[in-house]
Each structure stands twice: as structure tokens, then as C-alpha cells.
Amino acid sequence: MPEYEKAMRPEDITRLFVERSNAGDAAGVAALYEEDAVLAYPPGERTVGREAIRELWARVLVNRPRFAPEPPLPTLVSGDIALTATPPKDGTGARAQVARRQPDGSWLRLLDQPEFVAPAR
């Protein structure tokens, strides 16, 4: 696997995700996740594990979607666990991720919920 820039702050993961997605680099996107990470995508499903996440992003990125950075909400950190979130511009309600600090001090996503839609009232 190529050597990728590491996320040295939880907030770096979102920037790196946008850069790698826009470059069409599914392996680079997957490298932002822990080996056994859980991604709640496609909607209503779960993709489990870095390799499955890489395969999913390879299928998504073949259409060359463009991602724009979204301003983050304040990150919550407790020890080696962090919660990051962004209010998306596409109206999906919210995005939230749990990241964990790695032994080298970098951060990887453990849980990723890219779409929260407000419940119908």
C-alpha cells in the first residue's frame, strides 16, 4: 500500500477524505479507516472492514463524483476517542464519525455515519 499522509488531528480525516475522493483514490479513502471499521453506507446498510470500504468506494468513485469541504462542527475528544461531525450542504441532516487515536498518534475512523436524515414529523 502506498504511503499516505496521516491524519494527526481527528479533523484532518475529513480533509483527506475529500482530497482522496476527488482524486479517485479508493485505497486512499479506505486507508482513513481502521481495519475493522463500520461505515453506515449505502443508506440502510453497513459496510464492515477496510477492504469492503475500499471496494465500495471504488464503485462510487468510478463515476468521478466531486466532494466539497464542509465546515466541521466542534470535535469532541475523550482520551483516544473523538467524535467529528459536519452539517452537510446536500440536506442529508448531518454526518458523524468516531475516530480513534492510533499508537503512532495519528487518527483513523472507527465508525462512520455519513447520512443522518431528520425523522419525519
Coordinates of C-alpha atoms in Angstrom, one line a residue, residues 29-108:
V29 CA -10.1 6.7 1.3
A30 CA -10.0 3.2 2.8
A31 CA -6.7 4.0 4.5
L32 CA -8.5 6.6 6.6
Y33 CA -10.4 3.7 8.4
E34 CA -9.4 1.2 11.0
E35 CA -9.1 -2.4 9.7
D36 CA -12.5 -3.4 11.3
A37 CA -14.3 0.0 10.8
V38 CA -18.0 0.2 10.2
L39 CA -19.4 2.5 7.6
A40 CA -23.2 3.1 7.5
Y41 CA -23.4 3.2 3.7
P42 CA -25.1 2.6 1.3
P43 CA -28.1 4.1 3.2
G44 CA -29.8 1.4 5.3
E45 CA -26.8 -0.9 5.1
R46 CA -23.4 -1.4 6.8
T47 CA -20.1 -1.9 5.1
V48 CA -17.6 -3.5 7.5
G49 CA -13.9 -3.6 7.2
R50 CA -11.3 -1.6 5.4
E51 CA -11.2 -3.9 2.3
A52 CA -15.0 -3.8 2.0
I53 CA -14.9 0.0 2.4
R54 CA -12.2 0.2 -0.4
E55 CA -14.4 -1.9 -2.7
L56 CA -17.4 0.3 -2.0
W57 CA -15.5 3.5 -2.7
A58 CA -14.0 2.0 -5.9
R59 CA -17.6 1.6 -7.2
V60 CA -18.7 5.0 -6.0
L61 CA -15.6 6.8 -7.4
V62 CA -15.8 5.3 -10.8
N63 CA -18.4 8.0 -11.6
R64 CA -16.0 10.7 -10.5
P65 CA -18.2 12.5 -8.0
R66 CA -16.9 15.8 -6.7
F67 CA -16.8 16.4 -3.0
A68 CA -16.6 19.9 -1.4
P69 CA -15.2 20.5 2.0
E70 CA -17.9 21.1 4.6
P71 CA -17.2 23.2 7.7
P72 CA -16.9 20.9 10.8
L73 CA -18.8 21.2 14.0
P74 CA -16.6 21.3 17.1
T75 CA -14.8 18.0 17.7
L76 CA -15.4 16.2 20.9
V77 CA -12.4 14.3 22.3
S78 CA -12.2 11.9 25.3
G79 CA -8.8 10.3 25.6
D80 CA -8.1 8.3 22.4
I81 CA -11.7 8.6 21.0
A82 CA -13.1 11.6 19.1
L83 CA -16.5 12.4 17.6
T84 CA -16.4 14.6 14.5
A85 CA -19.4 15.9 12.6
T86 CA -20.4 18.2 9.7
P87 CA -23.7 19.7 8.7
P88 CA -23.8 18.7 5.0
K89 CA -24.6 21.0 2.2
D90 CA -26.7 18.3 0.5
G91 CA -29.5 18.4 3.0
T92 CA -28.9 14.9 4.5
G93 CA -29.2 16.2 8.0
A94 CA -25.8 15.5 9.5
R95 CA -22.6 13.5 9.2
A96 CA -20.9 12.0 12.2
Q97 CA -17.7 9.9 12.7
V98 CA -16.0 8.3 15.6
A99 CA -12.2 8.2 15.3
R100 CA -9.6 6.5 17.4
R101 CA -6.0 7.7 18.1
Q102 CA -3.5 5.1 16.8
P103 CA -0.3 4.1 18.6
D104 CA 1.7 6.5 16.4
G105 CA -0.5 9.4 17.4
S106 CA -2.5 9.5 14.1
W107 CA -6.3 9.1 13.9
L108 CA -8.4 6.7 11.9

